[in-house]
XYZ file of C-alpha atoms in Angstrom:
714
model
C -21.154 23.275 -9.577
C -20.132 26.688 -8.270
C -17.867 29.100 -10.107
C -14.933 29.984 -7.792
C -14.848 33.499 -9.221
C -18.311 34.104 -7.741
C -16.981 34.029 -4.179
C -13.353 34.990 -4.728
C -12.279 37.722 -2.264
C -10.628 40.838 -3.578
C -6.815 40.656 -3.280
C -6.709 43.603 -0.897
C -9.137 41.923 1.494
C -6.892 38.946 2.233
C -4.190 39.674 4.836
C -0.577 38.766 4.145
C -0.078 37.031 7.498
C -0.303 33.531 9.042
C -3.768 32.139 9.498
C -6.292 29.378 9.001
C -8.992 29.373 6.317
C -12.268 27.496 5.841
C -14.147 26.717 2.639
C -17.927 26.328 3.077
C -20.493 24.890 0.674
C -23.818 26.459 -0.279
C -25.415 25.079 2.896
C -22.789 26.651 5.139
C -21.044 23.389 6.002
C -17.258 23.490 6.324
C -15.785 21.263 3.598
C -12.082 22.099 3.903
C -9.751 23.615 6.517
C -6.198 24.686 5.772
C -3.409 26.760 7.259
C -0.953 29.118 5.621
C 2.129 31.144 6.411
C 0.657 33.821 4.119
C -3.122 33.694 3.647
C -2.958 35.962 0.594
C -0.501 33.760 -1.307
C -2.148 30.486 -0.335
C -5.728 31.477 -1.171
C -4.611 32.950 -4.499
C -3.563 29.411 -5.526
C -7.159 28.193 -5.224
C -8.574 30.859 -7.549
C -6.375 30.287 -10.584
C -7.530 28.706 -13.841
C -9.401 25.463 -13.025
C -7.413 23.584 -15.674
C -4.241 24.204 -13.681
C -5.594 22.797 -10.412
C -5.211 19.251 -9.164
C -8.446 17.309 -9.862
C -9.219 16.929 -6.153
C -8.558 20.620 -5.504
C -10.718 21.545 -8.480
C -13.566 19.461 -7.093
C -13.243 21.187 -3.729
C -13.278 24.784 -5.018
C -16.232 24.079 -7.329
C -18.157 22.479 -4.452
C -17.466 25.440 -2.135
C -19.596 28.587 -2.139
C -17.591 30.807 0.228
C -14.251 31.123 1.978
C -13.349 32.752 5.289
C -10.199 33.004 7.358
C -8.835 33.735 10.829
C -5.551 35.543 11.368
C -3.135 34.223 14.020
C 0.233 35.383 15.296
C 2.499 32.461 14.406
C 2.583 29.351 12.268
C 2.458 27.235 15.438
C -0.861 28.835 16.399
C -2.110 28.181 12.867
C -1.152 24.526 13.189
C -3.024 24.191 16.487
C -6.132 26.014 15.205
C -6.180 23.904 12.030
C -6.148 20.719 14.115
C -8.932 22.039 16.375
C -11.178 22.989 13.457
C -10.613 19.685 11.655
C -11.680 17.853 14.820
C -14.685 20.151 15.235
C -16.048 20.377 11.683
C -14.868 17.052 10.204
C -14.444 18.541 6.679
C -15.071 16.116 3.824
C -12.053 17.243 1.747
C -9.459 16.995 4.532
C -7.320 13.927 5.094
C -8.750 12.146 8.137
C -7.077 9.043 9.503
C -9.224 6.269 10.821
C -7.932 3.455 13.010
C -8.027 0.119 11.246
C -8.982 -1.308 14.652
C -9.559 -0.209 18.235
C -6.210 -0.663 19.949
C -6.105 -1.704 23.619
C -3.982 0.241 26.089
C -2.661 -0.617 29.524
C -4.136 2.128 31.718
C -3.491 3.181 35.320
C -6.312 5.317 36.757
C -4.267 7.792 38.775
C -7.376 10.010 39.038
C -8.922 7.604 41.576
C -8.176 7.368 45.314
C -6.961 3.813 44.819
C -5.455 3.655 41.285
C -6.455 0.641 39.221
C -4.553 -1.183 36.461
C -6.795 -2.266 33.586
C -7.148 -2.676 29.825
C -8.785 0.323 28.125
C -9.919 1.111 24.611
C -11.380 4.163 22.950
C -10.831 7.830 23.773
C -8.266 8.696 26.407
C -9.477 10.116 29.727
C -7.933 12.876 31.778
C -5.901 11.748 34.773
C -5.294 8.241 33.400
C -1.771 7.068 32.529
C -1.663 5.042 29.299
C 0.924 2.581 27.980
C 0.806 1.051 24.537
C -1.079 0.622 22.328
C -0.727 -3.155 22.142
C -1.646 -5.433 19.281
C -3.717 -7.748 21.488
C -5.401 -7.449 24.865
C -3.979 -10.805 25.973
C -0.467 -9.382 25.625
C -1.362 -6.709 28.195
C -2.854 -9.223 30.602
C 0.206 -11.474 30.429
C 2.475 -8.517 31.196
C 0.281 -7.338 34.074
C 0.091 -10.854 35.535
C 3.891 -11.010 35.730
C 4.251 -7.533 37.208
C 1.538 -7.848 39.865
C 3.880 -10.127 41.788
C 6.226 -7.174 42.290
C 3.715 -4.311 42.085
C 0.482 -5.652 43.667
C -1.719 -2.792 42.459
C -5.495 -3.036 42.492
C -6.989 -4.460 39.272
C -10.597 -5.128 40.351
C -13.652 -3.180 39.239
C -15.422 -0.606 41.415
C -18.194 -3.094 42.263
C -15.799 -5.824 43.423
C -13.736 -3.278 45.386
C -16.834 -1.939 47.174
C -18.157 -5.433 47.946
C -14.829 -6.567 49.447
C -14.712 -3.438 51.613
C -18.247 -4.153 52.893
C -17.574 -7.775 53.868
C -14.049 -7.109 55.140
C -12.521 -9.855 53.023
C -10.340 -9.331 49.944
C -10.752 -11.111 46.591
C -8.633 -14.084 45.503
C -5.792 -11.862 44.228
C -5.403 -10.452 47.726
C -4.966 -13.946 49.161
C -2.367 -15.072 46.606
C -0.246 -11.907 46.911
C -1.106 -10.276 43.564
C -3.022 -7.407 45.160
C -2.068 -5.333 48.213
C -5.784 -5.374 49.256
C -6.353 -1.655 49.927
C -10.068 -2.527 50.080
C -9.610 -4.028 53.585
C -6.954 -1.593 54.799
C -3.844 -3.766 54.395
C -2.152 -0.762 52.787
C -2.870 2.956 53.112
C -4.055 5.069 50.134
C -0.679 6.862 50.089
C 1.304 3.626 50.037
C -0.949 2.185 47.346
C -0.528 5.296 45.179
C 3.246 5.089 45.584
C 3.051 1.459 44.440
C 1.016 2.501 41.377
C 3.535 5.213 40.511
C 6.399 2.701 40.733
C 4.406 0.463 38.372
C 4.077 3.392 35.940
C 7.787 4.209 36.167
C 8.703 0.627 35.354
C 6.288 0.524 32.381
C 7.671 3.842 31.135
C 11.085 2.241 30.694
C 12.868 3.211 33.903
C 13.668 -0.423 34.655
C 17.391 -0.537 35.297
C 17.428 1.365 38.594
C 14.534 -0.614 40.041
C 16.059 -3.971 39.113
C 19.387 -2.941 40.644
C 17.592 -1.947 43.840
C 15.863 -5.323 44.035
C 19.151 -7.137 43.409
C 20.798 -5.154 46.211
C 17.954 -6.005 48.593
C 18.225 -9.677 47.593
C 21.961 -9.712 48.360
C 21.387 -7.997 51.722
C 18.757 -10.572 52.645
C 21.105 -13.409 51.704
C 23.923 -11.903 53.768
C 21.562 -11.686 56.751
C 20.619 -15.323 56.085
C 16.966 -14.403 55.388
C 16.884 -16.874 52.558
C 13.109 -16.984 52.123
C 12.952 -13.212 51.569
C 15.951 -13.426 49.235
C 14.220 -16.174 47.247
C 11.073 -14.080 46.932
C 13.133 -11.131 45.676
C 14.931 -13.433 43.245
C 11.569 -14.590 41.866
C 10.379 -10.979 41.646
C 13.452 -10.065 39.591
C 12.837 -13.037 37.306
C 9.196 -12.033 36.804
C 10.154 -8.464 35.882
C 12.795 -9.648 33.448
C 10.303 -11.973 31.767
C 7.913 -9.051 31.433
C 10.697 -6.980 29.845
C 11.553 -9.775 27.411
C 8.073 -9.534 25.910
C 9.156 -6.233 24.346
C 11.928 -6.727 21.796
C 15.066 -4.605 22.128
C 15.384 -2.669 18.868
C 17.626 0.265 19.804
C 20.645 -0.455 21.960
C 20.997 3.127 23.265
C 17.688 2.986 25.223
C 16.155 5.617 22.943
C 12.639 7.015 23.494
C 11.220 7.604 20.010
C 8.194 7.206 17.793
C 8.773 5.974 14.242
C 6.177 6.870 11.613
C 6.062 5.290 8.129
C 3.658 5.856 5.239
C 2.593 3.544 2.402
C 0.432 5.122 -0.258
C -1.009 4.870 -3.732
C -2.984 7.374 -5.770
C -6.148 6.930 -3.713
C -5.317 5.737 -0.203
C -2.548 5.839 2.369
C -1.665 3.732 5.407
C 0.330 5.030 8.365
C 2.103 2.807 10.879
C 3.611 3.999 14.170
C 6.050 2.129 16.416
C 6.339 3.485 19.974
C 9.862 2.767 21.266
C 10.584 3.429 24.930
C 13.867 2.524 26.563
C 15.001 0.969 23.286
C 12.057 -1.474 23.268
C 8.925 -1.495 21.135
C 6.211 -0.696 23.673
C 3.328 -0.255 21.245
C 2.211 -0.193 17.644
C -0.767 1.295 15.844
C -1.866 2.150 12.351
C -4.323 4.242 10.339
C -5.737 4.151 6.842
C -7.081 7.169 4.989
C -8.555 8.153 1.634
C -6.485 10.816 -0.114
C -9.402 13.198 -0.625
C -7.095 16.179 -1.091
C -3.954 16.730 -3.124
C -1.372 15.791 -0.508
C 2.261 14.677 -0.588
C 4.004 12.212 1.696
C 5.217 15.135 3.806
C 1.627 16.345 4.074
C 0.465 12.903 5.186
C 3.194 12.901 7.837
C 2.068 16.302 9.107
C -1.551 15.147 9.370
C -0.388 11.996 11.189
C 1.601 14.062 13.700
C -1.448 16.228 14.376
C -3.642 13.181 14.875
C -1.083 11.398 17.035
C -0.081 14.218 19.384
C -3.008 16.656 19.186
C -4.384 15.491 22.530
C -1.086 14.517 24.192
C 1.029 16.330 26.754
C 4.301 15.721 28.590
C 6.044 12.360 28.286
C 3.356 11.066 25.910
C 5.254 13.050 23.254
C 8.710 11.400 22.899
C 12.038 13.163 22.693
C 12.546 11.972 19.129
C 10.112 11.484 16.237
C 11.451 9.736 13.121
C 9.535 10.208 9.862
C 9.980 9.276 6.169
C 9.574 12.885 4.976
C 9.725 16.228 6.763
C 6.777 18.641 6.575
C 7.514 21.883 4.775
C 8.327 24.051 6.643
C 9.471 21.788 9.450
C 10.078 24.444 12.139
C 6.415 25.105 13.117
C 5.524 21.432 13.577
C 8.750 20.783 15.551
C 8.058 23.788 17.766
C 4.469 22.646 18.289
C 5.646 19.182 19.358
C 8.185 20.733 21.742
C 5.458 22.870 23.315
C 3.254 19.834 23.876
C 6.098 17.891 25.464
C 7.512 20.789 27.469
C 11.035 20.211 26.182
C 12.863 19.959 22.888
C 11.577 17.329 20.410
C 13.788 16.194 17.526
C 11.860 15.642 14.270
C 14.047 14.103 11.569
C 14.560 11.424 8.925
C 16.856 8.541 10.022
C 19.874 8.299 7.734
C 21.874 5.290 8.959
C 22.228 2.576 11.540
C 19.645 0.788 13.667
C 17.085 3.569 13.421
C 17.081 3.482 9.638
C 16.731 -0.315 9.719
C 13.832 -0.085 12.159
C 12.192 2.555 9.958
C 12.345 0.082 7.068
C 10.533 -2.459 9.249
C 7.827 0.089 10.080
C 7.523 0.839 6.356
C 6.968 -2.832 5.565
C 4.231 -2.934 8.195
C 2.572 0.078 6.551
C 2.685 -1.600 3.128
C 1.146 -4.770 4.547
C -1.554 -2.747 6.298
C -2.478 -1.011 3.031
C -2.541 -4.311 1.130
C -4.661 -5.931 3.850
C -7.083 -3.009 3.789
C -7.516 -3.330 0.034
C -7.922 -7.111 0.279
C -10.619 -6.821 2.935
C -12.441 -4.238 0.888
C -12.238 -6.303 -2.294
C -13.271 -9.595 -0.664
C -16.527 -8.329 0.803
C -19.433 -9.774 -1.223
C -21.829 -6.947 -0.405
C -19.252 -4.362 -1.420
C -18.534 -6.144 -4.717
C -22.238 -6.360 -5.513
C -22.688 -2.668 -4.833
C -19.650 -1.873 -6.999
C -21.077 -3.805 -9.967
C -24.451 -2.119 -9.553
C -22.810 1.315 -9.475
C -20.879 0.547 -12.657
C -24.056 -0.632 -14.414
C -25.923 2.487 -13.349
C -23.106 4.894 -14.287
C -22.584 3.327 -17.739
C -26.260 2.780 -18.472
C -26.014 -1.026 -18.725
C -29.102 -3.224 -18.706
C -27.484 -5.745 -16.333
C -24.541 -5.730 -13.980
C -21.250 -6.681 -15.705
C -20.525 -10.041 -14.094
C -17.518 -10.527 -16.394
C -15.205 -7.578 -17.021
C -12.198 -7.744 -19.331
C -9.575 -5.023 -19.252
C -6.880 -4.389 -21.885
C -3.637 -2.423 -21.554
C -0.735 -1.695 -23.919
C 2.872 -1.702 -22.705
C 6.140 -0.880 -24.461
C 9.520 0.754 -23.995
C 9.880 3.662 -26.383
C 8.074 1.677 -29.062
C 10.097 -1.528 -28.582
C 8.647 -4.838 -27.384
C 5.055 -3.644 -27.756
C 2.717 -6.045 -25.956
C -0.807 -6.059 -24.549
C -2.574 -7.722 -21.662
C -6.096 -8.925 -21.031
C -7.210 -9.501 -17.442
C -10.557 -10.940 -16.408
C -12.657 -10.118 -13.341
C -15.725 -12.198 -12.631
C -18.169 -11.121 -9.942
C -15.700 -8.469 -8.880
C -12.782 -10.886 -8.328
C -9.732 -11.577 -10.491
C -9.878 -14.809 -12.500
C -6.183 -15.214 -13.227
C -6.489 -18.518 -15.069
C -8.134 -16.594 -17.938
C -5.589 -13.809 -18.219
C -4.147 -13.489 -21.735
C -1.219 -11.655 -23.253
C -0.539 -10.489 -26.812
C 2.307 -9.389 -29.026
C 1.482 -6.552 -31.403
C 2.018 -8.001 -34.881
C 0.213 -5.705 -37.321
C 2.820 -2.931 -37.327
C 6.058 -1.778 -35.716
C 6.576 1.227 -33.505
C 4.621 3.113 -30.880
C 0.903 3.708 -31.442
C -1.286 2.882 -28.458
C -4.542 3.566 -30.277
C -3.695 1.342 -33.226
C -2.385 -1.335 -30.848
C -5.635 -1.283 -28.882
C -7.643 -1.648 -32.106
C -5.570 -4.683 -33.124
C -5.798 -6.428 -29.758
C -9.549 -5.933 -29.353
C -10.074 -7.143 -32.916
C -7.991 -10.265 -32.360
C -9.745 -11.104 -29.111
C -13.245 -10.873 -30.580
C -12.339 -12.596 -33.858
C -11.380 -15.560 -31.702
C -14.700 -15.253 -29.903
C -16.557 -15.365 -33.225
C -14.498 -18.363 -34.351
C -15.462 -20.233 -31.186
C -19.132 -19.400 -31.765
C -18.830 -20.630 -35.343
C -17.347 -23.944 -34.186
C -20.124 -24.415 -31.665
C -22.834 -23.703 -34.219
C -24.065 -20.610 -32.390
C -22.904 -18.335 -35.239
C -23.181 -19.430 -38.839
C -21.633 -16.500 -40.740
C -18.058 -16.381 -41.862
C -15.653 -14.264 -39.813
C -14.795 -10.799 -41.040
C -12.063 -10.328 -43.611
C -8.656 -10.656 -42.152
C -9.763 -12.901 -39.288
C -6.671 -14.752 -38.168
C -6.420 -18.475 -38.278
C -3.631 -18.676 -35.743
C -4.259 -18.516 -32.027
C -3.960 -15.020 -30.601
C -2.842 -14.521 -27.070
C -0.962 -16.881 -24.816
C -2.746 -18.037 -21.680
C -1.095 -17.888 -18.331
C -1.884 -19.249 -14.952
C -2.090 -17.244 -11.708
C -1.115 -14.092 -13.527
C 2.486 -15.207 -14.038
C 4.223 -14.904 -17.398
C 4.054 -18.191 -19.233
C 7.133 -20.048 -20.325
C 5.921 -21.400 -23.596
C 8.944 -22.414 -25.583
C 7.269 -20.761 -28.588
C 6.614 -17.098 -29.342
C 3.254 -15.672 -28.361
C 2.169 -14.977 -31.913
C 2.238 -18.666 -32.801
C -0.580 -19.386 -30.440
C 1.332 -22.097 -28.599
C -0.392 -22.679 -25.275
C 1.413 -22.002 -22.041
C 2.467 -24.889 -19.880
C -0.634 -24.595 -17.753
C -2.700 -27.517 -18.947
C -5.022 -25.247 -20.924
C -6.188 -26.746 -24.215
C -5.170 -25.961 -27.729
C -7.758 -25.714 -30.507
C -9.953 -28.769 -30.965
C -12.241 -29.107 -33.954
C -15.827 -30.093 -33.459
C -18.668 -28.758 -31.399
C -17.730 -28.429 -27.747
C -19.860 -29.277 -24.790
C -21.148 -26.712 -22.326
C -20.114 -26.656 -18.698
C -21.644 -24.010 -16.423
C -22.731 -22.093 -19.499
C -19.187 -21.969 -20.928
C -17.943 -23.353 -24.189
C -15.532 -26.170 -23.393
C -13.191 -28.639 -25.044
C -13.673 -32.385 -24.911
C -11.871 -32.556 -21.570
C -14.321 -30.099 -20.000
C -11.931 -27.161 -19.765
C -13.105 -23.757 -21.013
C -11.869 -22.580 -24.383
C -9.615 -19.602 -24.323
C -11.860 -16.939 -25.878
C -15.279 -18.587 -25.955
C -16.844 -16.695 -23.067
C -17.721 -13.038 -23.897
C -17.584 -10.222 -21.345
C -20.402 -7.869 -20.506
C -17.965 -4.960 -20.234
C -14.617 -4.196 -21.865
C -12.417 -1.677 -20.031
C -9.436 -0.146 -21.791
C -6.606 1.682 -20.077
C -6.836 5.140 -21.596
C -9.142 7.922 -22.614
C -11.408 8.757 -25.537
C -8.990 7.704 -28.372
C -8.448 4.209 -26.953
C -12.173 3.787 -26.279
C -13.020 4.824 -29.838
C -10.482 2.359 -31.239
C -11.922 -0.495 -29.167
C -15.490 0.328 -30.173
C -14.485 0.574 -33.837
C -12.803 -2.841 -33.709
C -15.949 -4.444 -32.299
C -18.224 -2.642 -34.769
C -16.142 -3.981 -37.640
C -16.847 -7.495 -36.355
C -20.540 -6.871 -35.696
C -20.166 -7.095 -31.890
C -22.876 -4.854 -30.468
C -23.792 -6.571 -27.198
C -20.584 -5.761 -25.270
C -20.220 -2.397 -23.516
C -16.933 -0.470 -23.710
C -15.440 2.166 -21.447
C -12.023 3.605 -20.707
C -10.428 4.687 -17.442
C -7.880 7.477 -17.750
C -5.083 7.355 -15.172
C -4.494 11.041 -14.555
C -7.994 12.168 -13.627
C -9.629 8.766 -12.970
C -12.425 9.627 -15.435
C -14.564 7.034 -17.185
C -14.892 7.582 -20.946
C -17.657 6.148 -23.118
C -17.764 5.833 -26.933
C -19.161 8.814 -28.842
C -19.352 10.935 -25.686
C -17.628 14.309 -25.502
C -17.548 14.423 -21.710
C -16.434 11.679 -19.334
C -18.479 10.072 -16.583
C -17.126 11.179 -13.194
C -17.830 8.673 -10.442
C -17.697 9.879 -6.816
C -14.428 9.241 -5.024
C -16.248 7.155 -2.453
C -17.801 5.003 -5.184
C -17.111 1.289 -4.880
C -17.682 1.090 -8.632
C -14.771 3.441 -9.293
C -12.613 1.476 -6.870
C -13.363 -1.773 -8.747
C -12.599 -0.208 -12.140
C -9.298 1.090 -10.777
C -8.352 -2.341 -9.464
C -9.130 -3.890 -12.858
C -7.116 -1.220 -14.679
C -4.141 -1.476 -12.308
C -4.089 -5.275 -12.613
C -4.065 -5.040 -16.426
C -1.190 -2.571 -16.236
C 0.775 -4.827 -13.881
C 0.264 -7.874 -16.079
C 1.201 -6.015 -19.273
C 4.358 -4.462 -17.907
C 5.460 -7.811 -16.437
C 5.183 -9.423 -19.874
C 6.905 -6.501 -21.588
C 9.828 -6.630 -19.175
C 10.222 -10.372 -19.599
C 10.350 -9.962 -23.402
C 12.874 -7.166 -23.125
C 15.062 -9.224 -20.803
C 15.038 -12.181 -23.187
C 15.859 -9.937 -26.135
C 18.793 -8.317 -24.357
C 20.148 -11.713 -23.337
C 19.788 -13.200 -26.833
C 22.890 -14.604 -28.537
C 23.569 -15.674 -32.155
C 24.236 -19.151 -30.789
C 20.612 -19.438 -29.646
C 19.483 -19.807 -33.273
C 21.837 -22.707 -34.069
C 19.723 -25.821 -34.517
C 20.765 -28.766 -32.361
C 23.086 -26.702 -30.152
C 21.993 -27.006 -26.548
C 22.882 -24.983 -23.503
C 25.729 -27.306 -22.461
C 27.590 -27.095 -25.765
C 26.967 -23.337 -26.026
C 28.636 -22.865 -22.655
C 31.460 -25.181 -23.676
C 32.139 -23.120 -26.820
C 32.183 -19.811 -24.958
C 34.378 -21.241 -22.197
C 36.869 -22.688 -24.724
C 37.255 -19.508 -26.817
C 36.644 -16.965 -24.051
C 34.327 -14.672 -26.018
C 31.869 -14.611 -28.877
C 34.269 -12.438 -30.903
C 37.026 -15.049 -30.737
C 34.550 -17.812 -31.530
C 33.404 -15.911 -34.643
C 37.039 -15.606 -35.790
C 37.742 -19.324 -35.283
C 37.904 -21.797 -38.153
C 35.758 -24.896 -38.448
C 38.725 -27.083 -37.460
C 39.334 -25.000 -34.346
C 35.651 -25.252 -33.353
C 35.855 -29.036 -33.779
C 38.499 -29.139 -31.039
C 35.810 -28.334 -28.436
C 34.742 -31.588 -26.721
C 31.314 -32.723 -27.901
C 31.244 -30.577 -31.049
C 31.376 -32.494 -34.344
C 32.305 -31.154 -37.745
C 28.695 -30.732 -38.922
C 27.802 -28.790 -35.795
C 30.966 -26.712 -36.141
C 30.071 -25.796 -39.725
C 26.555 -24.808 -38.620
C 27.948 -22.638 -35.798
C 30.442 -20.919 -38.112
C 27.735 -20.194 -40.695
C 25.335 -18.826 -38.073
C 27.962 -16.523 -36.585
C 29.033 -15.288 -39.999
C 25.443 -14.434 -40.897
C 24.944 -12.622 -37.571
C 28.188 -10.629 -37.742
C 27.603 -6.945 -36.834
C 28.042 -4.401 -39.634
C 29.293 -1.710 -37.247
C 30.934 -1.621 -33.820
C 28.586 -1.710 -30.843
C 28.113 1.509 -28.909
C 27.143 1.912 -25.282
C 24.419 4.567 -25.592
C 24.738 5.504 -21.935
C 28.408 6.548 -22.216
C 29.069 6.859 -25.960
C 31.907 4.348 -25.672
C 32.620 2.005 -28.605
C 32.566 -1.582 -27.383
C 35.000 -3.555 -29.468
C 34.735 -6.850 -27.590
C 31.269 -8.203 -28.223
C 31.469 -10.697 -25.415
C 30.117 -7.915 -23.213
C 26.640 -8.785 -21.978
C 23.952 -7.625 -24.395
C 22.349 -5.597 -21.605
C 25.408 -3.332 -21.630
C 24.982 -2.602 -25.348
C 21.604 -0.974 -24.973
C 20.998 1.473 -22.167
C 17.506 2.229 -20.985
C 15.933 4.720 -23.349
C 12.837 5.563 -21.353
C 10.443 4.333 -18.729
C 8.180 1.320 -19.031
C 4.634 2.182 -19.891
């Protein structure tokens, strides 16, 4: 690891002008390219204290061994040079978008004597007019088939064209009127090129004038009583309109625009682009990238614009580009786009109307693309196997961790403290074995102590199951609970149990409660008499905790107290994505491209999601709680009847037993129970809305209004 101070230029050597800089490693390879309005100010940011740098930036400057720069005249020139160098050197620390698939285009080869219409993929060629991209090649062929009736442009390959010219007989398309047969001289090269240009104009969105011209010719033919020609023109108009209908109208003002949306997480980002021409969606494409540098949404947008328009000229750059965030500063990139188009390009964020609604649709497509990318990556067996092997190697495990359990603590400013346990087997989530816990040993906020309690409860249950099966003959450690810890859920959803989690009541999932006696074994798992696995009988090979060294130490201490020494423990810290091991001063840093790190992050994120879902459900139930809920024998129907009769809980509390008895369905015994419960639950002080400071005298206000949010969910 290089020391940045060893190659830091002297401040006077760096010019205070726009330019582009390159970081090189010890082998001379370019690892990062950037641009700056002021090279001196930008490069100074890289050579500050390493502790103040973003982790990805810190990795880059410690990997580099030298830095060099090139001065340019304007920020627009810097933008262009940055794009050129990124394409040339392919630096490892720059954001580089990769297509999630090879999109097909409808291409017209205007660089040939007889232009040809065909489907093309891959890099664009000079002199070829492109339309699209399309989601599927068959969509292009259907459109072309409809339009060849009106624009009979050549579609055959060079070999077929040459063969037809040699034998003096056109192919089948020439006989059925879907090709003008330039191969046999039915049309001159000039006339055929004019036909191809009309085809391009129609595909580019200039449809209205051409359709009106055809309609006028049809009417003239009908007036001259040339009904066959009029019928052919009528059918041509119908074919063109059917071709137009295949592109949905999204903007009523016939706008030409590209809409770019970004979906991202801490590690990856997906970009989706909708190409709208003449108010219709003419194409769609998307990219996915690893966030190998510290980059914001605006930075991702700028990189996407460079990738999208770096090789384009003229009409390929639309008049309007709509984005979710503007690059900073926005003037150079807007000027660069205008130069590539040859006229003014508007770069902005849509604020209202149809364009904002369409941008939301593009955003949903980006989110789905990112989710699909992650799903494909996670579902690949070879990738999962490699991830488990990398984890075993990085943590020094004897075998790959086929079962991984991850624990996370969640609370809201110390209230409703809960924990989650998620299970991954063979790299995939096993949601039927997820568990959730309420912290019972203490009150307040202490993540380390909470982690110690949860790990201890989980493995005490494991030892109890081993004792029942006869595999472990010693008594559990002191303080081992006799109640069931953790409530099982199914499919990762919070369980509706009808009993609090600390009672050990099973969720309504069909999972078993405790059964005495030695269980049978099914697939190596301890099971109940009905063959279902017990809740905590199967131990993991690896325990992952959400947190750093303190949480890892607490988990290891809890297992040591129980004599568990055959289960590995590690922690994954969110901020720096470092893996912490017990009794180690320094973390294990897995490469960003490591599938093992990706799997650990998925496990950690799933535990966090499951924990915060449970915590929010508990908080919601607590805020909606009412003193009437604790009245034995009082169901929902009679509770609603009481509140409807008196109008508020305050008036119900002030009512006498005789007045409560007047409510239909409420007897005297129930009325006495309700009055006693409300008297016992009477507030000692007026309620206060902590968000506004207002004293709420009427306690029929919803409980959620009495307690404002006091912090963010953890």
